[in-house]
Amino acid sequence: MHLSNFYLASNPTPVRDAITRYRRAFDEDPHGFLDDNMFGRDEDMLWREVCAAAANYVGGQPNEISLTSSTTMGLALIYNGLSLKPGQEILTTTHEFYPHYESIRLAAEKSGASMRQIPLYESSLNFSADEAIARMCAAVRPNTRVFGVAWVHSNTGVRLPLADFAAALADLNKNRDEDDRVLLVVDGVHGFGVADEDVARMGCDFFSAGTHKWILGPRGTGIVWAEPRNWALVRPTIPSLMTRETADAWRQDRLPVGPTEAAWVSPGGFFSYEHQWAAAEAFRFHQQIGRKRVHDRIAELNSQIKVGLAGMKHVTLHTPLDPDISAGIVTFDVDGHSPRDVAQTLRHNRVIANATPYGVPHVRLSAGIVNFPAEIDLALEVIRSLA
Ligand SMILES: Cc1ncc(COP(=O)(O)O)c(C=O)c1O
C-alpha cells in the first residue's frame, strides 16, 4: 500500500506512453528527432507544449514557466540568480527542507548577503495562519530582500495559505522602493498537484516545484513559475537551449539583448527530453480529472488518516486536522517507538511509509489519488497494534 505519495510518482499510463514514444523516436534517430523538435521551427518545439500545459494548470502564461529537473534545481537557480547585495538578507523559516535551506545558504555565501530563520509556529497541530503571518511581518527588516518559504512543510504537513502571506507582504512592500521589495520565493512541491489553487494568482514572486511528485510527471522534471517582471531580476546560471537570443549573441560576439525571460533560465545541456516533454501529459491528466476532484480526494483520504490517528492515545499527531491548512502529508509519533521503527513495522505489514529526514524526525504517511479508504484502515490497524 503506497502511502508515501509525497515521494516520487508512479507515472500514469498517458505519461508512461509518452515517455516510451519519445524514447523510441530518439533511439531511432537521435539527431533528427532532437533537431526537429528542439531547434527547428518555433511552433514545433516540444518544450513549448510543456510550458503551455503547465501554464494552463497554474492559470498563467507559457512565457512565465521555466523548465527544470526538480524543486531543488529551481530553488537553486532562483537564489543563485537574484542579485543580492552585501548587507541584504534572505529571511526564511525553521520549517524548510534541506534543498531550500541549502539553496539559500549557498547563494548568501556567494553574494555576501545573510540568511535568517524564524519559526512560524510552535505547535503545528494548532497552526494559526494569523499568528504565522504576524510572525513573518514582525520579522521583516529594512534589509530583507527575500522571504523564502515552503507551501507545505514536509515535517509537519502544515499548508500555508500562501495568498494571505503574499497579501501581507504586498502591504509591507507598499512602503518600500521597487529595488527593496521583499520577494516571496516558494518551495511549492507538496501543494502542487494537491491544492486546488491557481498558483499564478496567489501573489508569489517565484514558485518552484518538481513535477515528479504530486503532478505524477516523469522523474527528473519540474518547473519554476514567475511573472516576466520577476524573471527580469534573475541572472541565468546555466546556459539555456530554449532561447535563440543568448546563442545568437554568442554567435555574433555580442551580449544578449533584453531582460531575462523564463526560457533563459531553463537549464540547457542536452536533457532527458523524453521525460521533460512527457511532463505535458501529466498536467493534462490532472486537468482531465479536475484539480478540485484531485484535491478533494487527497483531503478525504488524509483526513481519514488524521482522524484515525487522533483517536489513538499512544499517538501524537503533528498535522492539523483542517484540510484548509494541510495537504497530502500526515506526520506523527508513536509512544515508545522511534519513527524509523514505526516505518519499518508498517513496511513489514506492506504499508509504504517513512520517517522524515529532519533533525527531529516523525513518522510520515501520505495518501494520494492511487489509494483507497480500505488501505488506510489497514495502515491504521498496524499503528493501533503498537499501543
Ligand atoms: C519540502 C520539500 N521541498 C523539496 C523537496 C525536494 O524535491 P525535488 O526532489 O523535486 O527537488 C522535498 C522532497 O520531498 C520536500 O519535502
Short mmCIF file of C-alpha atoms and ligand atoms in Angstrom, two decimals:
data_model
loop_
_atom_site.label_atom_id
_atom_site.label_comp_id
_atom_site.label_asym_id
_atom_site.label_seq_id
_atom_site.Cartn_x
_atom_site.Cartn_y
_atom_site.Cartn_z
CA MET A 1 0.00 0.00 0.00
CA HIS A 2 1.73 3.09 -1.30
CA LEU A 3 1.17 5.63 1.44
CA SER A 4 4.26 7.67 0.56
CA ASN A 5 2.77 9.65 -2.33
CA PHE A 6 4.80 12.72 -1.40
CA TYR A 7 8.00 10.98 -2.55
CA LEU A 8 8.17 10.07 -6.22
CA ALA A 9 5.28 9.38 -8.56
CA SER A 10 4.42 6.16 -10.24
CA ASN A 11 3.54 7.57 -13.67
CA PRO A 12 0.01 7.17 -15.02
CA THR A 13 -0.42 5.47 -18.40
CA PRO A 14 -0.53 8.59 -20.63
CA VAL A 15 2.76 9.77 -19.12
CA ARG A 16 4.42 6.36 -19.48
CA ASP A 17 3.21 6.06 -23.06
CA ALA A 18 4.58 9.48 -23.97
CA ILE A 19 7.97 8.67 -22.43
CA THR A 20 8.09 5.42 -24.41
CA ARG A 21 7.05 7.13 -27.64
CA TYR A 22 9.73 9.81 -27.32
CA ARG A 23 12.39 7.35 -26.22
CA ARG A 24 11.78 5.13 -29.26
CA ALA A 25 11.93 8.12 -31.58
CA PHE A 26 15.24 9.20 -30.03
CA ASP A 27 16.68 5.71 -30.33
CA GLU A 28 15.69 5.53 -33.97
CA ASP A 29 17.09 8.93 -34.96
CA PRO A 30 18.69 10.89 -32.13
CA HIS A 31 19.93 13.71 -34.35
CA GLY A 32 16.85 14.22 -36.49
CA PHE A 33 14.32 13.86 -33.66
CA LEU A 34 16.13 16.34 -31.44
CA ASP A 35 16.82 18.78 -34.23
CA ASP A 36 13.24 18.79 -35.48
CA ASN A 37 11.66 19.19 -32.06
CA MET A 38 14.17 21.39 -30.28
CA PHE A 39 15.97 23.55 -32.81
CA GLY A 40 13.61 23.75 -35.78
CA ARG A 41 10.59 25.96 -36.19
CA ASP A 42 9.34 27.71 -33.05
CA GLU A 43 5.93 26.10 -33.34
CA ASP A 44 7.46 22.58 -33.42
CA MET A 45 9.49 22.91 -30.23
CA LEU A 46 8.05 20.35 -27.86
CA TRP A 47 9.21 22.15 -24.70
CA ARG A 48 6.71 24.86 -25.60
CA GLU A 49 3.92 22.31 -25.21
CA VAL A 50 5.13 21.55 -21.70
CA CYS A 51 5.16 25.25 -20.83
CA ALA A 52 1.66 25.64 -22.30
CA ALA A 53 0.29 22.67 -20.33
CA ALA A 54 1.96 23.89 -17.12
CA ALA A 55 0.67 27.43 -17.71
CA ASN A 56 -2.83 26.11 -18.20
CA TYR A 57 -2.56 24.20 -14.91
CA VAL A 58 -1.25 27.20 -12.90
CA GLY A 59 -3.60 29.70 -14.52
CA GLY A 60 -0.71 31.67 -16.02
CA GLN A 61 1.11 32.19 -19.32
CA PRO A 62 3.57 29.85 -21.10
CA ASN A 63 6.28 32.56 -21.05
CA GLU A 64 6.15 32.53 -17.24
CA ILE A 65 7.34 28.92 -16.99
CA SER A 66 10.92 27.74 -16.77
CA LEU A 67 11.55 24.00 -17.13
CA THR A 68 13.84 22.45 -14.51
CA SER A 69 14.63 18.96 -13.27
CA SER A 70 13.37 19.32 -9.68
CA THR A 71 12.22 21.65 -6.94
CA THR A 72 15.81 21.77 -5.77
CA MET A 73 17.18 22.88 -9.14
CA GLY A 74 14.53 25.60 -9.45
CA LEU A 75 15.23 26.99 -6.00
CA ALA A 76 18.98 26.99 -6.61
CA LEU A 77 18.53 28.80 -9.94
CA ILE A 78 16.37 31.49 -8.33
CA TYR A 79 18.52 32.20 -5.28
CA ASN A 80 21.74 31.98 -7.25
CA GLY A 81 20.31 34.27 -9.94
CA LEU A 82 18.94 37.06 -7.78
CA SER A 83 21.37 39.96 -7.42
CA LEU A 84 21.60 40.15 -3.66
CA LYS A 85 23.78 42.89 -2.29
CA PRO A 86 26.04 42.54 0.74
CA GLY A 87 24.01 43.71 3.71
CA GLN A 88 20.74 42.37 2.32
CA GLU A 89 19.21 39.29 3.89
CA ILE A 90 17.11 36.31 2.94
CA LEU A 91 14.53 35.57 5.59
CA THR A 92 13.31 32.01 5.80
CA THR A 93 11.75 29.64 8.31
CA THR A 94 12.88 26.83 10.57
CA HIS A 95 10.40 24.54 8.75
CA GLU A 96 12.24 24.33 5.42
CA PHE A 97 13.59 21.11 3.97
CA TYR A 98 17.30 20.71 3.22
CA PRO A 99 17.29 21.75 -0.51
CA HIS A 100 15.59 25.07 0.26
CA TYR A 101 17.77 25.86 3.26
CA GLU A 102 20.91 24.86 1.36
CA SER A 103 20.00 26.86 -1.79
CA ILE A 104 19.67 29.94 0.39
CA ARG A 105 22.84 29.26 2.36
CA LEU A 106 24.95 28.74 -0.76
CA ALA A 107 23.58 31.82 -2.54
CA ALA A 108 24.01 34.01 0.54
CA GLU A 109 27.58 32.83 0.93
CA LYS A 110 28.41 33.88 -2.66
CA SER A 111 26.70 37.26 -2.60
CA GLY A 112 27.68 38.36 0.89
CA ALA A 113 24.01 38.55 1.87
CA SER A 114 22.91 36.90 5.10
CA MET A 115 20.19 34.40 5.97
CA ARG A 116 17.92 34.28 9.00
CA GLN A 117 15.41 31.65 10.06
CA ILE A 118 12.25 32.16 12.09
CA PRO A 119 9.62 29.68 13.34
CA LEU A 120 6.14 30.44 12.00
CA TYR A 121 4.54 28.29 14.72
CA GLU A 122 5.43 26.34 17.84
CA SER A 123 2.65 23.75 17.59
CA SER A 124 1.97 22.53 14.06
CA LEU A 125 -1.18 20.71 15.20
CA ASN A 126 -2.63 24.02 16.38
CA PHE A 127 -1.28 26.04 13.46
CA SER A 128 -2.74 29.54 13.24
CA ALA A 129 -2.37 31.34 9.91
CA ASP A 130 -2.93 34.74 11.56
CA GLU A 131 -0.16 34.10 14.04
CA ALA A 132 2.21 32.82 11.35
CA ILE A 133 1.59 35.87 9.16
CA ALA A 134 2.08 38.20 12.12
CA ARG A 135 5.39 36.45 12.89
CA MET A 136 6.55 36.87 9.29
CA CYS A 137 5.62 40.56 9.20
CA ALA A 138 7.30 41.24 12.54
CA ALA A 139 10.48 39.54 11.32
CA VAL A 140 10.87 41.54 8.07
CA ARG A 141 13.62 44.17 8.40
CA PRO A 142 14.57 47.06 6.11
CA ASN A 143 17.36 44.93 4.59
CA THR A 144 15.15 41.85 3.98
CA ARG A 145 15.07 41.22 0.22
CA VAL A 146 13.53 37.75 0.11
CA PHE A 147 11.15 35.70 2.21
CA GLY A 148 11.63 32.04 1.28
CA VAL A 149 9.08 29.51 2.47
CA ALA A 150 7.62 26.09 1.68
CA TRP A 151 3.94 25.91 0.78
CA VAL A 152 3.53 22.58 2.59
CA HIS A 153 6.01 21.68 5.32
CA SER A 154 7.13 18.12 4.88
CA ASN A 155 7.96 17.55 8.57
CA THR A 156 4.61 18.76 9.92
CA GLY A 157 2.17 18.61 7.00
CA VAL A 158 1.15 22.26 7.55
CA ARG A 159 -0.02 24.02 4.36
CA LEU A 160 0.34 27.79 4.42
CA PRO A 161 -2.45 29.93 2.97
CA LEU A 162 0.06 31.44 0.56
CA ALA A 163 -2.24 34.07 -0.90
CA ASP A 164 -2.64 35.57 2.59
CA PHE A 165 1.12 35.58 3.13
CA ALA A 166 1.59 37.25 -0.26
CA ALA A 167 -1.07 39.87 0.55
CA ALA A 168 0.62 40.71 3.86
CA LEU A 169 3.97 41.11 2.11
CA ALA A 170 2.37 43.25 -0.61
CA ASP A 171 1.16 45.54 2.17
CA LEU A 172 4.67 45.84 3.60
CA ASN A 173 6.05 46.43 0.11
CA LYS A 174 3.83 49.47 -0.39
CA ASN A 175 6.27 51.42 1.77
CA ARG A 176 9.40 50.10 0.06
CA ASP A 177 11.24 51.02 -3.13
CA GLU A 178 10.97 48.63 -6.07
CA ASP A 179 14.61 47.56 -5.51
CA ASP A 180 13.90 46.75 -1.87
CA ARG A 181 10.62 44.94 -2.43
CA VAL A 182 10.51 41.73 -0.34
CA LEU A 183 10.27 38.89 -2.86
CA LEU A 184 8.23 35.83 -1.92
CA VAL A 185 10.08 32.68 -3.06
CA VAL A 186 8.16 29.45 -2.60
CA ASP A 187 9.16 25.80 -2.41
CA GLY A 188 5.79 24.69 -3.70
CA VAL A 189 6.31 21.00 -4.29
CA HIS A 190 3.88 19.46 -1.80
CA GLY A 191 1.00 21.74 -2.69
CA PHE A 192 1.49 21.43 -6.46
CA GLY A 193 -0.83 18.70 -7.71
CA VAL A 194 -2.68 18.69 -4.38
CA ALA A 195 -4.22 22.11 -3.73
CA ASP A 196 -6.97 23.49 -5.93
CA GLU A 197 -5.26 26.85 -6.47
CA ASP A 198 -4.17 28.93 -9.42
CA VAL A 199 -0.52 29.19 -8.49
CA ALA A 200 -0.09 32.13 -10.85
CA ARG A 201 -2.74 34.09 -8.94
CA MET A 202 -1.56 33.56 -5.36
CA GLY A 203 0.77 36.57 -5.38
CA CYS A 204 4.09 34.70 -5.07
CA ASP A 205 7.10 36.12 -6.87
CA PHE A 206 8.83 32.80 -7.62
CA PHE A 207 7.32 29.33 -7.30
CA SER A 208 9.47 26.22 -7.73
CA ALA A 209 8.06 22.69 -7.77
CA GLY A 210 9.13 19.32 -9.01
CA THR A 211 6.54 17.68 -11.22
CA HIS A 212 7.69 14.16 -10.34
CA LYS A 213 5.74 14.01 -7.09
CA TRP A 214 2.09 15.06 -6.84
CA ILE A 215 1.80 16.13 -10.50
CA LEU A 216 2.63 12.47 -11.34
CA GLY A 217 5.10 13.52 -14.04
CA PRO A 218 8.30 11.84 -15.21
CA ARG A 219 11.24 11.60 -12.83
CA GLY A 220 13.65 14.50 -13.14
CA THR A 221 11.11 17.14 -14.14
CA GLY A 222 10.00 20.40 -12.54
CA ILE A 223 9.01 23.98 -13.21
CA VAL A 224 9.55 27.46 -11.87
CA TRP A 225 6.71 29.92 -12.35
CA ALA A 226 7.26 33.70 -12.12
CA GLU A 227 5.89 36.80 -13.81
CA PRO A 228 8.07 38.43 -16.51
CA ARG A 229 8.95 41.39 -14.24
CA ASN A 230 10.43 38.95 -11.74
CA TRP A 231 12.25 36.85 -14.35
CA ALA A 232 13.95 40.11 -15.31
CA LEU A 233 15.58 40.12 -11.84
CA VAL A 234 17.28 36.76 -12.39
CA ARG A 235 20.71 36.20 -13.92
CA PRO A 236 20.71 32.78 -15.59
CA THR A 237 23.17 30.32 -14.07
CA ILE A 238 23.19 27.56 -16.68
CA PRO A 239 23.28 28.28 -20.44
CA SER A 240 19.85 27.65 -21.96
CA LEU A 241 18.98 25.93 -25.22
CA MET A 242 15.43 27.24 -25.17
CA THR A 243 16.17 30.76 -26.30
CA ARG A 244 17.66 31.92 -29.58
CA GLU A 245 18.80 35.28 -28.22
CA THR A 246 21.58 34.08 -25.91
CA ALA A 247 23.00 31.67 -28.51
CA ASP A 248 22.68 34.27 -31.30
CA ALA A 249 24.52 36.76 -29.10
CA TRP A 250 27.36 34.25 -28.69
CA ARG A 251 27.50 33.58 -32.43
CA GLN A 252 27.52 37.30 -33.21
CA ASP A 253 30.07 38.09 -30.50
CA ARG A 254 27.81 40.47 -28.58
CA LEU A 255 25.91 40.50 -25.29
CA PRO A 256 22.32 39.19 -25.12
CA VAL A 257 19.79 41.94 -25.52
CA GLY A 258 16.72 42.32 -23.33
CA PRO A 259 15.62 41.32 -19.86
CA THR A 260 15.95 37.72 -18.71
CA GLU A 261 12.97 35.61 -19.71
CA ALA A 262 11.73 32.35 -18.16
CA ALA A 263 13.16 30.32 -21.07
CA TRP A 264 16.62 31.81 -20.48
CA VAL A 265 16.60 30.20 -17.03
CA SER A 266 15.53 26.73 -18.29
CA PRO A 267 18.84 24.88 -18.00
CA GLY A 268 20.44 23.67 -21.15
CA GLY A 269 22.85 20.97 -21.96
CA PHE A 270 21.02 18.11 -23.61
CA PHE A 271 18.33 16.90 -21.24
CA SER A 272 16.42 13.66 -20.75
CA TYR A 273 13.97 15.08 -23.26
CA GLU A 274 11.69 12.06 -23.28
CA HIS A 275 10.96 12.89 -19.64
CA GLN A 276 10.84 16.66 -19.96
CA TRP A 277 8.42 16.57 -22.89
CA ALA A 278 6.19 13.85 -21.42
CA ALA A 279 5.54 16.14 -18.43
CA ALA A 280 2.88 17.83 -20.58
CA GLU A 281 0.81 14.64 -20.31
CA ALA A 282 0.92 14.76 -16.51
CA PHE A 283 -0.61 18.24 -16.45
CA ARG A 284 -3.25 17.13 -18.94
CA PHE A 285 -4.00 14.07 -16.82
CA HIS A 286 -4.69 16.30 -13.80
CA GLN A 287 -6.83 18.67 -15.85
CA GLN A 288 -8.80 15.74 -17.24
CA ILE A 289 -9.66 14.54 -13.72
CA GLY A 290 -10.13 18.08 -12.47
CA ARG A 291 -7.97 19.92 -9.95
CA LYS A 292 -10.78 20.17 -7.43
CA ARG A 293 -11.59 16.46 -7.56
CA VAL A 294 -7.92 15.63 -7.04
CA HIS A 295 -7.78 18.00 -4.08
CA ASP A 296 -10.98 16.70 -2.53
CA ARG A 297 -9.92 13.07 -2.79
CA ILE A 298 -6.49 13.74 -1.27
CA ALA A 299 -8.13 15.75 1.52
CA GLU A 300 -10.66 12.99 2.18
CA LEU A 301 -8.07 10.20 2.38
CA ASN A 302 -5.61 12.13 4.51
CA SER A 303 -8.41 13.26 6.82
CA GLN A 304 -9.23 9.60 7.32
CA ILE A 305 -5.61 9.04 8.42
CA LYS A 306 -5.66 12.04 10.75
CA VAL A 307 -8.99 11.28 12.37
CA GLY A 308 -7.89 7.67 12.91
CA LEU A 309 -4.59 8.71 14.49
CA ALA A 310 -6.18 11.44 16.62
CA GLY A 311 -8.30 8.79 18.30
CA MET A 312 -5.25 6.77 19.43
CA LYS A 313 -3.92 7.59 22.89
CA HIS A 314 -0.39 6.34 22.10
CA VAL A 315 -0.09 8.60 19.03
CA THR A 316 0.90 12.29 18.89
CA LEU A 317 -0.39 13.86 15.68
CA HIS A 318 1.55 16.82 14.27
CA THR A 319 -0.56 17.72 11.22
CA PRO A 320 -3.62 19.97 11.57
CA LEU A 321 -6.96 18.23 11.04
CA ASP A 322 -8.32 21.13 8.97
CA PRO A 323 -7.85 20.39 5.20
CA ASP A 324 -7.53 24.14 4.55
CA ILE A 325 -4.20 24.22 6.36
CA SER A 326 -2.91 20.76 5.48
CA ALA A 327 -2.43 18.77 2.28
CA GLY A 328 -1.33 15.21 1.49
CA ILE A 329 1.23 14.70 4.25
CA VAL A 330 0.43 13.45 7.76
CA THR A 331 3.18 13.25 10.39
CA PHE A 332 3.02 11.83 13.90
CA ASP A 333 4.91 9.99 16.66
CA VAL A 334 4.07 6.76 18.43
CA ASP A 335 4.83 6.43 22.16
CA GLY A 336 7.71 4.08 22.89
CA HIS A 337 8.75 3.62 19.23
CA SER A 338 11.21 5.61 17.11
CA PRO A 339 9.81 6.96 13.82
CA ARG A 340 12.18 4.68 11.93
CA ASP A 341 10.92 1.60 13.82
CA VAL A 342 7.30 2.55 13.14
CA ALA A 343 8.05 2.95 9.42
CA GLN A 344 9.79 -0.46 9.43
CA THR A 345 6.84 -2.11 11.15
CA LEU A 346 4.47 -0.57 8.62
CA ARG A 347 6.65 -1.85 5.79
CA HIS A 348 6.68 -5.35 7.26
CA ASN A 349 2.91 -5.10 7.05
CA ARG A 350 3.06 -3.99 3.39
CA VAL A 351 2.40 -0.29 4.11
CA ILE A 352 4.95 2.02 2.49
CA ALA A 353 5.61 4.82 4.99
CA ASN A 354 8.78 6.59 6.11
CA ALA A 355 10.48 8.57 8.86
CA THR A 356 11.07 12.21 7.92
CA PRO A 357 14.75 13.04 7.29
CA TYR A 358 14.71 16.15 9.52
CA GLY A 359 16.71 16.94 12.68
CA VAL A 360 13.64 15.93 14.70
CA PRO A 361 12.08 13.12 12.66
CA HIS A 362 8.46 11.96 12.67
CA VAL A 363 6.56 9.11 11.05
CA ARG A 364 5.00 10.18 7.74
CA LEU A 365 2.02 8.82 5.83
CA SER A 366 0.84 10.40 2.63
CA ALA A 367 -2.25 9.32 0.71
CA GLY A 368 -2.74 10.22 -2.95
CA ILE A 369 -5.27 9.53 -5.66
CA VAL A 370 -3.94 5.99 -6.12
CA ASN A 371 -5.22 4.99 -2.67
CA PHE A 372 -8.46 3.60 -1.29
CA PRO A 373 -10.03 4.03 2.17
CA ALA A 374 -9.60 0.31 2.91
CA GLU A 375 -5.82 0.66 2.58
CA ILE A 376 -5.83 3.43 5.13
CA ASP A 377 -7.87 1.31 7.54
CA LEU A 378 -5.18 -1.37 7.29
CA ALA A 379 -2.37 1.13 7.95
CA LEU A 380 -4.27 2.49 10.96
CA GLU A 381 -4.71 -1.05 12.25
CA VAL A 382 -0.93 -1.58 12.23
CA ILE A 383 -0.36 1.65 14.17
CA ARG A 384 -3.13 0.75 16.62
CA SER A 385 -1.36 -2.54 17.31
CA LEU A 386 1.74 -0.64 18.52
CA ALA A 387 -0.05 0.60 21.65
C1 LIG B 1 9.51 20.45 1.18
C2 LIG B 1 10.35 19.79 0.13
N1 LIG B 1 10.99 20.53 -0.78
C3 LIG B 1 11.74 19.98 -1.74
C4 LIG B 1 11.88 18.62 -1.85
C5 LIG B 1 12.74 18.06 -2.94
O1 LIG B 1 12.05 18.00 -4.14
P1 LIG B 1 12.81 17.68 -5.50
O2 LIG B 1 13.19 16.24 -5.45
O3 LIG B 1 11.80 17.97 -6.56
O4 LIG B 1 13.99 18.56 -5.56
C6 LIG B 1 11.22 17.80 -0.93
C7 LIG B 1 11.31 16.32 -1.04
O5 LIG B 1 10.45 15.58 -0.67
C8 LIG B 1 10.46 18.39 0.09
O6 LIG B 1 9.85 17.64 1.03
#
